[in-house]
CSV table of C-alpha atoms and ligand atoms in Angstrom, one decimal:
chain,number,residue,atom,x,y,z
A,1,UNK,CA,0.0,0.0,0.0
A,2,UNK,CA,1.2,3.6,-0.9
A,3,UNK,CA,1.3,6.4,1.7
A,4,UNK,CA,-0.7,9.0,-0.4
A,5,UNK,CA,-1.4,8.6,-4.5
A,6,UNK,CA,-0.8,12.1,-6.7
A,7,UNK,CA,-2.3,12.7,-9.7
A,8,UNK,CA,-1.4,14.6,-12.2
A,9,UNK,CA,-2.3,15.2,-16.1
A,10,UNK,CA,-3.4,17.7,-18.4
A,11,UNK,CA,-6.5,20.1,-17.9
A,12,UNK,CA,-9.4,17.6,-18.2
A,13,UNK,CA,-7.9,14.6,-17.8
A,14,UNK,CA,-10.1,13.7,-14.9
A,15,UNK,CA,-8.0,14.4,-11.8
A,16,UNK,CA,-10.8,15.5,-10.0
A,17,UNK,CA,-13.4,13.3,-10.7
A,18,UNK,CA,-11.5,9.9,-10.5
A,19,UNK,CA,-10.0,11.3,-7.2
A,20,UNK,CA,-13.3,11.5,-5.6
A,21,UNK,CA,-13.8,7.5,-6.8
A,22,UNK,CA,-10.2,7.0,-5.6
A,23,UNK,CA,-10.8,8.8,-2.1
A,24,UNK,CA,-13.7,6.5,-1.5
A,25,UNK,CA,-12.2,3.0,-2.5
A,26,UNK,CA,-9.2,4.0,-0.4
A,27,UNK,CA,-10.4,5.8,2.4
A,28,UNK,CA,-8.0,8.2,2.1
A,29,UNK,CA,-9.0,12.0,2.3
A,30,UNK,CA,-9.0,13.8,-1.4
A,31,UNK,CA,-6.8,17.1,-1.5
A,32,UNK,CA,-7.4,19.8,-5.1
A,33,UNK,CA,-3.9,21.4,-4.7
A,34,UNK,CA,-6.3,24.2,-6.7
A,35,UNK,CA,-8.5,24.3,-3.7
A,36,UNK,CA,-6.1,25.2,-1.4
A,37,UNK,CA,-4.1,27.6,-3.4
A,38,UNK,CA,-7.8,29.0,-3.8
A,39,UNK,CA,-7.6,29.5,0.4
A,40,UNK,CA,-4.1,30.5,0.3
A,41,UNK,CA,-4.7,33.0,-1.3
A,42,UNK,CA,-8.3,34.1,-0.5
A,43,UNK,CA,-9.8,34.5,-3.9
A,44,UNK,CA,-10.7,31.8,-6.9
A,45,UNK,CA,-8.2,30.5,-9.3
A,46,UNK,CA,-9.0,32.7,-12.2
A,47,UNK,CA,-8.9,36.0,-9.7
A,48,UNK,CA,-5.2,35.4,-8.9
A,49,UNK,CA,-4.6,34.7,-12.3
A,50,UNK,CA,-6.1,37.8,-13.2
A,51,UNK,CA,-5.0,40.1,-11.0
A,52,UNK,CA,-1.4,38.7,-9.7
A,53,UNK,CA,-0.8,36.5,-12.9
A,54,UNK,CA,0.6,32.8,-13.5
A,55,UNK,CA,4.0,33.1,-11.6
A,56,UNK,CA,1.8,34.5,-8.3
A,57,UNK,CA,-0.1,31.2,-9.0
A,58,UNK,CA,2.9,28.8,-9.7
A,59,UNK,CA,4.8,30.2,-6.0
A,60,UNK,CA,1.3,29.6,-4.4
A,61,UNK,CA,0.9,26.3,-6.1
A,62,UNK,CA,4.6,25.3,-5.4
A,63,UNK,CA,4.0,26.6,-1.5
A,64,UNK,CA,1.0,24.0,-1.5
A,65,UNK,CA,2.6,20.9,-2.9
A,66,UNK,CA,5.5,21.5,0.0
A,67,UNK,CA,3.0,21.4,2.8
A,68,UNK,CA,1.3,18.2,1.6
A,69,UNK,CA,5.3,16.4,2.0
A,70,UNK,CA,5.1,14.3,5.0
A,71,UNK,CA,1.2,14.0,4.6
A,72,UNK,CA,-0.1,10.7,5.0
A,73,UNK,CA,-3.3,9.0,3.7
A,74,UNK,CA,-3.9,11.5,1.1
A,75,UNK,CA,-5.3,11.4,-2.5
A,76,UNK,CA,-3.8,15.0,-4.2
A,77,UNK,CA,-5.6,16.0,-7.1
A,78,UNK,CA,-2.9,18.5,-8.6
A,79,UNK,CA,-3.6,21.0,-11.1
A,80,UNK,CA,-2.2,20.4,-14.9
A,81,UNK,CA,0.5,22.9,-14.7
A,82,UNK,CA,2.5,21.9,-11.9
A,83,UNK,CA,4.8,20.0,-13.6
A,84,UNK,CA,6.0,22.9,-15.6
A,85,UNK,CA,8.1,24.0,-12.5
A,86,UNK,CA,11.0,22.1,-11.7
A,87,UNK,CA,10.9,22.1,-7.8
A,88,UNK,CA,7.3,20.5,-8.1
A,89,UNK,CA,8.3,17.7,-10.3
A,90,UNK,CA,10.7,16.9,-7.6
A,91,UNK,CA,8.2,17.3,-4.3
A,92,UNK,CA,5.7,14.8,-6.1
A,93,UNK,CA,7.8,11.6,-6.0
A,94,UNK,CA,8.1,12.4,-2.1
A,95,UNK,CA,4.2,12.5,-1.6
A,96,UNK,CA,3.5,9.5,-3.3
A,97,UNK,CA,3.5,7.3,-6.3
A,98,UNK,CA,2.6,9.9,-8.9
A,99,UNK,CA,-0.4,8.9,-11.1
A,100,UNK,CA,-0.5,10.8,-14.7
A,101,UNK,CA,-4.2,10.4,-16.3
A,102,UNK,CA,-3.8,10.9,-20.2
A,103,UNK,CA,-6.1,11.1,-23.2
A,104,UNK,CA,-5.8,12.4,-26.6
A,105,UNK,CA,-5.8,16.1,-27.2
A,106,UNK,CA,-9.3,15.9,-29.1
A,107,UNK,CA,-10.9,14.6,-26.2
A,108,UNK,CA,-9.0,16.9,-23.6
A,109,UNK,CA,-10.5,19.9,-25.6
A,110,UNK,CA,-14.0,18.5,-25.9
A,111,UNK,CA,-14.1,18.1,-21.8
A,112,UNK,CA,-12.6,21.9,-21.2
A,113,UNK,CA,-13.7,23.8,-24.2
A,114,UNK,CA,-16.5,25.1,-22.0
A,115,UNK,CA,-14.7,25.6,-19.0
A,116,UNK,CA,-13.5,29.0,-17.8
A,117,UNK,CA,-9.8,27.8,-17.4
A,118,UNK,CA,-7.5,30.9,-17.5
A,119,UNK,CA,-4.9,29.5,-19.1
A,120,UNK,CA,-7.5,28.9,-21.9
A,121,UNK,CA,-8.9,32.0,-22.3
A,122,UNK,CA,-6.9,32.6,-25.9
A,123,UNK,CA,-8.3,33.7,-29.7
A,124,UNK,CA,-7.5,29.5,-30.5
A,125,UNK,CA,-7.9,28.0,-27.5
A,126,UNK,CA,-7.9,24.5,-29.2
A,127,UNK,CA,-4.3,25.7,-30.3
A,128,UNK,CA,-3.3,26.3,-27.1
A,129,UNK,CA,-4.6,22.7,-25.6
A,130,UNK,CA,-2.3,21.2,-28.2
A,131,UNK,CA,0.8,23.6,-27.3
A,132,UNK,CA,0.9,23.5,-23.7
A,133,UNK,CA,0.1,19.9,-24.5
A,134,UNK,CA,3.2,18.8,-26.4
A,135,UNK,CA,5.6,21.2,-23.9
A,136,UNK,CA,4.0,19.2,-20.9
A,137,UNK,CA,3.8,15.5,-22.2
A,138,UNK,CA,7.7,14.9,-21.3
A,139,UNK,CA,7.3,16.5,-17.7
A,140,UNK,CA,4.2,14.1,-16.8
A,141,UNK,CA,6.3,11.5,-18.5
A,142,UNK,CA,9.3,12.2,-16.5
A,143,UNK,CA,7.4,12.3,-13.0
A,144,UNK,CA,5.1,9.3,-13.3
A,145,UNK,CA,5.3,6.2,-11.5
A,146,UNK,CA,2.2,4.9,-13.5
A,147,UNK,CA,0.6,6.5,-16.8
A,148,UNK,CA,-3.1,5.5,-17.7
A,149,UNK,CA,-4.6,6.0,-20.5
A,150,UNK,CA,-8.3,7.4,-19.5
A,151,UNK,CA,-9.8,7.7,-23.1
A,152,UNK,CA,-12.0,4.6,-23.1
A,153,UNK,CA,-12.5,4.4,-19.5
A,154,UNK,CA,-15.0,6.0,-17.4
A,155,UNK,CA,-13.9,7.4,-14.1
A,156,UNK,CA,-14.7,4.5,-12.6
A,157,UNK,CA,-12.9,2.4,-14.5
A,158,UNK,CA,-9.8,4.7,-14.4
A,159,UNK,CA,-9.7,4.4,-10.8
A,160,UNK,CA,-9.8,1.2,-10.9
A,161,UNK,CA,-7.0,0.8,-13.4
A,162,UNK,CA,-4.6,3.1,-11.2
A,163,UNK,CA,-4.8,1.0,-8.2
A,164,UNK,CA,-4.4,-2.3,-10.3
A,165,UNK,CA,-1.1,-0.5,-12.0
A,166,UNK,CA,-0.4,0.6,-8.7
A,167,UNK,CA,-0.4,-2.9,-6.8
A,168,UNK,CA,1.9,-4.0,-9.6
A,169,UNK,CA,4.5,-1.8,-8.8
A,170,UNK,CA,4.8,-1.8,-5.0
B,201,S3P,C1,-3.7,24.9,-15.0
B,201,S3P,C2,-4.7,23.9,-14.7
B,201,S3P,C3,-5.8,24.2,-13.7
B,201,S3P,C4,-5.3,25.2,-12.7
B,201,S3P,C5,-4.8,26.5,-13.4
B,201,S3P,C6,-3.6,26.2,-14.3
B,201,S3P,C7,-2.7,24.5,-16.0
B,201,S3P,O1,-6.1,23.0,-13.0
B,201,S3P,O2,-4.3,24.7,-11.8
B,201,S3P,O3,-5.9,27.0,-14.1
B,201,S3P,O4,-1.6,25.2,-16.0
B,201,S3P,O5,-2.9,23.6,-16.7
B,201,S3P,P1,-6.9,21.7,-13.7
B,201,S3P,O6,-5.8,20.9,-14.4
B,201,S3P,O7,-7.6,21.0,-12.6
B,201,S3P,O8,-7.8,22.3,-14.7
């Protein structure tokens, strides 16, 4: 058995929703990295990004991660940028195996193209999905104990895939 199970993945990928499923076939308590940023810093994601910008973000989101080392019995949904900084891609190996949830870029548009993601908020926002895409498919790749593919699963099934991945490698 692990200590506490990170996910990470792109914007849509589901780290969220198969973390809830996760949290409740473990028992271990779910934790949105975004969420507590979000009470960091007293206002919602797209305020700080707004009105302090992504690198206000990224030191809030780095200052997070850090608290959570030492944690135990945690799932930690993260948010799909934290691997862009190189401090974070270290801290995740020490909270736990590090789960990255991938699908295609098609589908990781159709789940956020509604959204109100700030990163997002572009003239070609699906050009953007596929950008930040191909600059952050090596960082997942480097950090992951376990990649799963999530585009034929439901979130269900995808939880259920990382803890069978995940009792093959302990
Ligand atoms: C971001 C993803 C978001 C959130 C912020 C930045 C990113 O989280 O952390 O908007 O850089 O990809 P989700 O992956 O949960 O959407």
């Amino acid at each position: 058995m692990f200590r506490n199970l990170v996910l990470v993945g792109f914007m849509g990928s589901g780290k969220s929703s198969v973390g809830r499923i996760l949290s409740s076939l473990t028992g271990f308590a779910l934790v949105d990295t975004d969420t507590l940023v979000a009470q960091e810093a007293g206002q919602s994601i797209n305020a700080i990004f707004k009105q302090h910008g992504e690198e206000h973000f990224r030191a809030l989101e780095t200052k997070v991660l850090q608290s959570l080392v030492g944690r135990i019995g945690l799932i930690v949904a993260t948010g799909g940028g934290v691997v862009t900084v190189a401090n974070n891609r270290a801290c995740l190996p020490q909270i736990g195996p590090v789960v990255w949830l991938d699908a295609g870029t098609d589908q990781l548009y159709q789940r956020v193209r509604h959204s109100k993601r700030p990163l997002l908020q572009t003239k070609d926002p699906r050009g953007t999905v596929e950008e930040l895409y191909r600059a952050r498919e090596p960082l997942y790749r480097e950090v992951a104990t376990v990649r799963i593919d999530s585009s034929a699963l439901t979130h269900r099934q995808t939880a259920e895939a990382v803890l069978a991945e995940l009792q093959q490698t302990q």
